[in-house]
Coordinates of N, CA and C in Angstrom, one line a residue:
M291 N -9.4 17.6 21.9 CA -9.2 15.5 22.5 C -7.8 16.5 22.0
K292 N -8.0 14.4 22.8 CA -6.4 14.1 23.0 C -6.2 13.7 21.3
P293 N -4.7 14.3 21.6 CA -3.8 14.7 19.7 C -4.2 12.6 19.3
T294 N -2.9 12.1 20.4 CA -3.1 10.6 19.8 C -4.2 10.9 19.0
L295 N -5.8 10.7 19.3 CA -7.1 10.4 18.7 C -6.5 10.5 16.8
F296 N -6.1 11.2 16.0 CA -6.2 11.6 15.2 C -5.6 10.5 14.5
L297 N -4.5 10.0 14.9 CA -3.7 9.6 14.6 C -3.3 7.5 14.5
L298 N -4.1 7.9 14.8 CA -4.7 6.0 15.7 C -4.3 4.8 14.2
L299 N -5.3 5.3 13.4 CA -4.9 4.5 12.1 C -5.6 5.6 11.5
L300 N -4.8 5.1 9.9 CA -6.0 6.3 9.4 C -6.1 5.5 7.2
F301 N -7.3 5.6 7.2 CA -7.4 5.0 6.0 C -7.3 5.6 4.8
F302 N -7.1 5.4 3.8 CA -7.1 6.5 2.9 C -7.0 5.7 1.2
P303 N -8.5 5.9 0.3 CA -8.7 5.3 -1.2 C -7.4 5.3 -1.6
L304 N -6.9 4.4 -2.1 CA -5.9 4.8 -3.4 C -6.3 5.1 -4.5
F305 N -7.5 4.9 -5.0 CA -7.5 5.1 -6.5 C -7.5 7.3 -7.2
S306 N -7.3 7.6 -5.5 CA -7.7 9.2 -5.9 C -7.3 10.2 -5.1
L307 N -5.9 10.8 -5.0 CA -5.7 11.7 -4.0 C -6.9 12.8 -3.8
G308 N -7.8 12.7 -4.9 CA -8.9 13.9 -4.4 C -10.0 13.7 -4.2
Q309 N -10.0 12.0 -3.4 CA -10.9 11.1 -2.7 C -12.3 12.2 -1.8
D310 N -12.7 11.3 -1.4 CA -13.7 12.1 -0.3 C -13.1 11.9 0.9
W311 N -12.8 12.8 1.7 CA -11.8 12.5 3.1 C -13.0 12.7 3.8
A312 N -12.9 11.5 5.6 CA -14.6 11.7 6.4 C -15.2 11.9 5.5
P313 N -16.1 10.5 4.9 CA -17.7 11.0 4.5 C -18.4 10.8 5.2
V314 N -19.4 11.9 5.1 CA -20.3 11.9 6.2 C -21.2 11.0 6.3
G315 N -20.7 10.5 7.4 CA -21.2 8.9 8.0 C -20.1 7.6 8.6
A316 N -19.4 8.6 8.1 CA -18.0 8.2 8.4 C -17.8 8.0 10.2
K317 N -17.6 6.4 10.4 CA -17.5 6.6 11.6 C -16.4 6.0 12.5
W318 N -15.7 7.2 13.2 CA -14.2 5.8 13.7 C -14.8 5.3 15.2
V319 N -14.3 4.2 16.1 CA -14.3 3.9 17.3 C -13.3 3.2 18.2
Y320 N -12.5 4.4 18.6 CA -11.1 3.6 19.6 C -11.7 3.3 21.1
D321 N -11.2 2.1 21.1 CA -11.6 1.6 23.1 C -10.1 1.4 23.4
H322 N -10.0 2.4 24.7 CA -9.3 2.6 25.9 C -9.1 1.6 26.7
D323 N -8.5 1.0 26.7 CA -8.2 0.5 28.5 C -6.5 0.6 28.9
S324 N -6.8 1.8 29.8 CA -5.6 2.4 30.7 C -5.2 2.0 31.9
G325 N -5.8 0.7 31.9 CA -5.7 0.3 34.2 C -6.8 0.7 34.7
L326 N -7.3 2.3 33.2 CA -8.4 2.8 34.7 C -10.0 2.1 34.0
S327 N -11.3 3.0 34.4 CA -12.0 2.8 34.0 C -12.4 2.2 31.7
Q328 N -12.7 1.2 31.8 CA -13.3 1.0 30.1 C -13.7 2.6 29.6
Y329 N -13.1 3.3 28.3 CA -14.6 3.6 27.8 C -14.0 4.1 25.9
L330 N -14.7 4.7 25.4 CA -14.4 4.4 24.3 C -14.7 5.9 23.7
T331 N -13.8 6.1 22.1 CA -13.7 7.6 21.4 C -14.5 7.4 20.7
T332 N -15.7 8.0 20.5 CA -15.8 8.0 18.7 C -15.5 9.2 18.4
I333 N -15.3 9.0 16.6 CA -15.0 10.7 16.1 C -16.1 9.9 14.4
E334 N -17.2 11.4 14.5 CA -18.1 10.8 13.7 C -18.1 12.2 12.0
S335 N -18.0 12.0 10.9 CA -18.1 12.2 10.6 C -19.5 13.1 10.2
V336 N -19.8 14.3 10.6 CA -21.3 14.4 10.4 C -22.5 14.9 9.2
K337 N -21.1 16.1 8.3 CA -22.3 17.4 7.7 C -20.7 18.1 7.1
D338 N -21.7 18.3 6.4 CA -20.8 19.7 5.6 C -21.1 20.3 6.6
T339 N -20.2 22.2 6.0 CA -20.3 23.4 6.4 C -19.1 23.4 6.3
T340 N -20.0 25.2 5.9 CA -17.9 26.2 6.2 C -17.6 27.3 7.0
V341 N -16.7 26.8 6.1 CA -15.2 27.4 8.4 C -14.4 28.8 7.1
M342 N -13.9 29.7 6.8 CA -13.9 30.6 6.4 C -14.2 30.5 5.4
G343 N -14.2 30.0 4.9 CA -14.8 30.4 3.2 C -14.1 28.8 3.1
K344 N -14.0 28.2 3.4 CA -14.1 27.1 2.9 C -14.5 25.6 3.2
V345 N -15.2 24.5 1.7 CA -15.6 24.0 2.6 C -15.7 22.5 3.4
C346 N -15.9 22.5 3.9 CA -15.3 21.2 5.7 C -16.3 20.3 6.2
R347 N -15.5 19.4 6.3 CA -16.1 18.2 7.7 C -16.8 18.1 9.3
Q348 N -17.4 18.6 9.5 CA -17.8 18.2 11.2 C -17.5 17.3 11.3
L349 N -16.1 16.9 12.1 CA -16.6 15.9 13.1 C -17.0 15.8 14.4
V350 N -17.6 15.0 14.6 CA -17.6 14.8 16.5 C -17.0 14.2 17.1
T351 N -16.2 14.1 18.1 CA -16.0 13.9 19.0 C -16.3 13.5 20.0
C352 N -17.1 11.8 21.1 CA -17.5 11.9 22.3 C -16.7 11.3 22.9
E353 N -16.9 10.7 24.0 CA -16.1 10.2 24.8 C -18.0 9.7 25.7
I354 N -17.3 8.1 25.4 CA -18.3 7.0 26.0 C -17.8 6.2 27.0
D355 N -18.0 6.3 28.2 CA -17.7 5.7 29.8 C -18.9 5.0 30.2
E356 N -17.8 3.8 30.3 CA -18.7 2.9 31.9 C -18.8 4.2 33.1
L357 N -19.6 3.9 34.0 CA -20.2 4.5 34.9 C -20.9 3.0 35.4
M358 N -21.2 3.6 37.2 CA -21.4 2.4 38.6 C -22.5 3.2 39.0
R359 N -23.9 2.2 38.7 CA -24.6 3.4 39.9 C -24.4 2.9 40.9
Q360 N -25.5 3.8 42.1 CA -25.6 3.8 43.0 C -25.6 1.9 43.8
D361 N -26.8 1.3 43.5 CA -26.9 -0.1 43.1 C -26.5 -1.3 42.8
G362 N -24.6 -1.1 42.0 CA -23.6 -1.4 41.3 C -24.0 -2.1 39.8
S363 N -25.2 -2.0 39.2 CA -24.9 -1.8 37.8 C -24.4 -0.8 37.4
Y364 N -24.9 -1.0 36.0 CA -23.6 -0.2 35.7 C -23.9 0.5 33.9
Y365 N -24.1 1.6 33.4 CA -24.6 2.3 32.7 C -23.3 3.1 31.5
W366 N -23.7 3.4 30.1 CA -22.7 4.4 29.0 C -23.4 5.4 29.6
D367 N -22.1 7.2 29.5 CA -22.4 7.9 29.8 C -21.9 8.6 29.0
T368 N -22.6 9.4 27.3 CA -21.7 10.2 26.9 C -21.9 11.0 26.6
S369 N -20.4 11.6 26.7 CA -20.4 13.2 26.4 C -19.2 14.2 24.5
L370 N -19.8 15.0 25.3 CA -19.3 15.6 23.5 C -17.9 16.3 24.2
V371 N -17.2 15.8 23.0 CA -15.8 16.2 23.5 C -14.9 17.2 22.6
S372 N -15.7 16.8 21.4 CA -15.2 18.3 20.2 C -16.3 18.0 18.8
N373 N -16.1 20.0 18.6 CA -16.5 19.8 17.7 C -15.6 20.4 16.0
D374 N -14.9 19.6 15.3 CA -13.6 19.6 14.7 C -14.0 19.5 13.4
Y375 N -13.2 20.4 12.7 CA -13.4 20.7 11.4 C -12.2 20.6 9.6
I376 N -12.2 20.4 9.1 CA -11.9 19.6 8.3 C -11.5 19.7 6.3
Y377 N -10.9 20.0 6.2 CA -11.1 19.9 4.8 C -9.7 19.3 3.6
Q378 N -10.1 19.1 2.5 CA -8.8 18.1 2.2 C -8.6 19.2 0.6
S379 N -7.1 19.4 0.5 CA -7.1 19.3 -0.7 C -5.8 19.8 -1.2
N380 N -6.3 18.7 -2.7 CA -4.6 18.7 -2.7 C -4.5 17.4 -2.6
D381 N -2.9 16.7 -1.1 CA -2.6 15.9 -1.3 C -2.5 15.8 1.1
T382 N -3.2 16.7 0.9 CA -2.4 17.8 2.4 C -4.6 17.1 3.2
V383 N -4.4 17.6 4.3 CA -6.1 16.9 5.0 C -6.2 18.2 5.8
Y384 N -6.7 19.8 6.5 CA -6.5 20.9 7.4 C -7.5 20.9 8.4
H385 N -6.7 20.4 9.0 CA -7.7 20.8 10.5 C -7.8 22.5 10.7
F386 N -9.1 23.1 11.2 CA -9.6 23.9 11.8 C -8.8 24.1 13.7
N387 N -8.3 25.8 13.3 CA -7.7 26.2 14.9 C -8.3 26.4 15.3
Q388 N -9.5 25.9 16.8 CA -10.2 27.4 16.5 C -9.6 28.0 17.8
F389 N -8.4 27.9 18.2 CA -7.8 29.4 19.2 C -6.7 30.0 17.9
E390 N -6.7 29.7 17.4 CA -6.2 31.5 16.7 C -7.1 31.4 15.1
N391 N -7.5 30.9 15.1 CA -9.4 31.2 14.3 C -8.5 30.8 12.6
S392 N -7.5 29.8 12.4 CA -6.7 29.7 10.5 C -6.5 27.6 10.2
F393 N -6.4 27.2 9.7 CA -6.6 26.0 9.2 C -5.1 25.9 9.6
Y394 N -4.6 24.8 9.7 CA -2.9 23.9 9.5 C -3.0 22.7 9.2
P395 N -2.2 22.6 8.0 CA -2.2 20.8 7.3 C -2.1 20.0 8.5
L396 N -3.1 19.0 9.0 CA -2.8 17.9 10.1 C -2.4 16.5 9.1
Y397 N -2.4 16.4 8.3 CA -2.1 14.8 7.2 C -1.9 15.4 5.6
L398 N -0.6 15.2 6.1 CA 0.5 14.9 4.4 C 0.0 13.1 3.5
L399 N -0.3 13.1 2.9 CA -1.1 11.8 2.3 C -0.3 10.7 1.1
N400 N 1.2 11.9 0.8 CA 2.2 11.8 -0.1 C 3.3 11.5 1.0
V401 N 3.1 10.8 2.2 CA 4.1 10.6 2.7 C 5.4 9.3 2.7
A402 N 6.3 8.6 2.8 CA 7.2 7.6 2.5 C 7.7 7.5 4.5
T403 N 8.0 6.6 4.5 CA 8.2 5.6 5.9 C 9.2 5.6 6.2
N404 N 9.4 6.5 7.4 CA 10.0 7.2 8.6 C 10.3 8.7 8.2
D405 N 9.6 9.3 7.5 CA 8.9 10.4 7.2 C 8.6 10.7 8.9
T406 N 9.4 12.4 9.1 CA 8.6 12.8 10.0 C 7.7 13.7 9.7
V407 N 6.4 13.8 10.3 CA 5.6 15.2 10.3 C 5.7 15.7 11.4
L408 N 5.8 17.6 10.7 CA 6.3 18.2 11.7 C 4.2 19.1 11.3
I409 N 3.7 19.8 12.4 CA 2.4 19.7 12.4 C 2.2 20.9 12.9
R410 N 3.2 21.5 14.4 CA 3.1 22.3 14.8 C 4.4 22.2 15.8
R411 N 5.4 23.5 15.6 CA 5.9 23.8 16.6 C 5.8 24.2 18.0
S412 N 6.8 23.7 18.7 CA 5.7 24.0 20.1 C 5.9 26.2 20.6
K413 N 5.1 26.5 21.6 CA 5.2 27.9 21.2 C 5.1 28.2 23.0
A414 N 5.7 29.0 23.3 CA 6.4 29.5 24.3 C 7.0 30.9 24.8
P415 N 5.6 32.2 25.3 CA 4.5 31.2 26.1 C 4.1 30.8 25.8
C416 N 2.7 29.7 26.5 CA 1.9 30.3 26.5 C 0.6 30.5 26.5
N417 N -0.5 30.7 25.7 CA -1.5 31.8 26.1 C -3.0 31.2 26.0
E418 N -2.6 30.1 25.4 CA -4.2 29.2 24.4 C -4.2 28.0 25.6
N419 N -5.2 27.2 25.0 CA -5.1 25.8 25.4 C -3.9 25.0 25.0
E420 N -3.7 24.5 26.2 CA -2.2 23.9 25.8 C -2.5 23.0 24.6
Y421 N -2.9 22.2 24.4 CA -3.2 21.7 23.7 C -2.3 22.6 21.8
F422 N -2.8 23.4 21.4 CA -2.4 24.0 21.0 C -0.9 24.8 20.8
C423 N -0.5 24.3 21.5 CA 0.7 25.2 22.2 C 2.3 24.4 22.0
A424 N 1.7 22.7 22.4 CA 2.8 22.2 22.2 C 3.6 21.4 21.0
R425 N 4.3 20.9 20.8 CA 4.4 20.0 19.5 C 3.9 19.1 19.3
F426 N 3.9 19.4 18.2 CA 2.8 18.1 17.6 C 3.4 17.7 16.0
E427 N 4.0 16.5 16.2 CA 4.6 15.6 15.1 C 4.2 14.3 14.9
Y428 N 5.0 13.3 14.0 CA 4.7 11.6 14.0 C 5.6 11.8 12.6
V429 N 5.7 10.2 13.5 CA 6.7 9.4 12.2 C 6.2 8.3 11.8
V430 N 5.8 8.3 10.0 CA 5.6 7.8 9.3 C 6.3 6.0 9.4
D431 N 5.9 4.7 10.6 CA 6.7 4.0 10.7 C 6.0 2.7 9.7
D432 N 5.2 3.0 9.0 CA 4.6 1.7 8.5 C 3.7 2.5 7.5
I433 N 3.7 2.3 5.9 CA 2.1 2.5 4.7 C 2.5 0.9 4.4
S434 N 0.5 0.4 4.0 CA 0.8 -0.5 3.8 C -0.7 -0.4 3.6
T435 N -0.9 -1.6 2.1 CA -2.6 -1.4 2.3 C -3.7 -2.8 2.5
M436 N -4.5 -2.7 2.7 CA -5.7 -3.3 2.7 C -7.0 -3.1 1.7
S437 N -7.6 -4.0 2.6 CA -9.1 -4.5 1.8 C -9.9 -4.4 2.7
L438 N -11.2 -2.9 2.4 CA -12.4 -2.6 3.1 C -13.5 -2.9 2.5
Q439 N -14.4 -3.1 2.0 CA -15.4 -3.3 1.8 C -15.4 -2.6 0.0
G440 N -14.5 -3.9 -0.3 CA -14.1 -3.8 -1.8 C -13.3 -2.7 -2.6
Q441 N -12.9 -1.7 -1.4 CA -11.5 -1.0 -2.2 C -10.7 -1.2 -1.4
T442 N -9.6 -1.2 -2.1 CA -7.9 -1.5 -1.8 C -8.2 0.7 -0.5
L443 N -7.0 -0.2 0.9 CA -7.1 1.4 1.1 C -5.2 1.4 1.8
K444 N -5.2 2.5 1.6 CA -3.9 2.7 2.0 C -3.8 3.0 3.5
V445 N -3.4 2.8 3.9 CA -3.0 2.8 5.1 C -1.3 3.4 5.9
I446 N -1.6 4.6 6.7 CA -0.2 4.9 7.5 C -0.1 5.1 8.6

């Protein structure tokens, strides 16, 4: 999975840190236009499951590409990118690292503007998928609120 996908836009209900993060049925759709053919990335929370004794949500990430047939017409082709497993405990959302068979903190929900959140230090030498060896951090540039379907949400 591309590292930036998790960080494009995060919504968290304000009323409770014990909220249901990524409820089953939730779906995020990202439109990419990098100068190449347009494509979409979808992330959908599909079910609850248990991983290493933790009750997790399974997130399925797919890429939807616009492809051209020989006759010049276009069609959409969907391919699976990844199955990810996450769970929330208090103010932290954890993501399962399938290469190390362990969970790491992905989101800290009690951050403030200008906080830098270090998810993972870089590893050298890298004996795994390059994604899990690269340094992964993000800077919180803004925290605001918005209303969506009658809920006040925190946008990080």
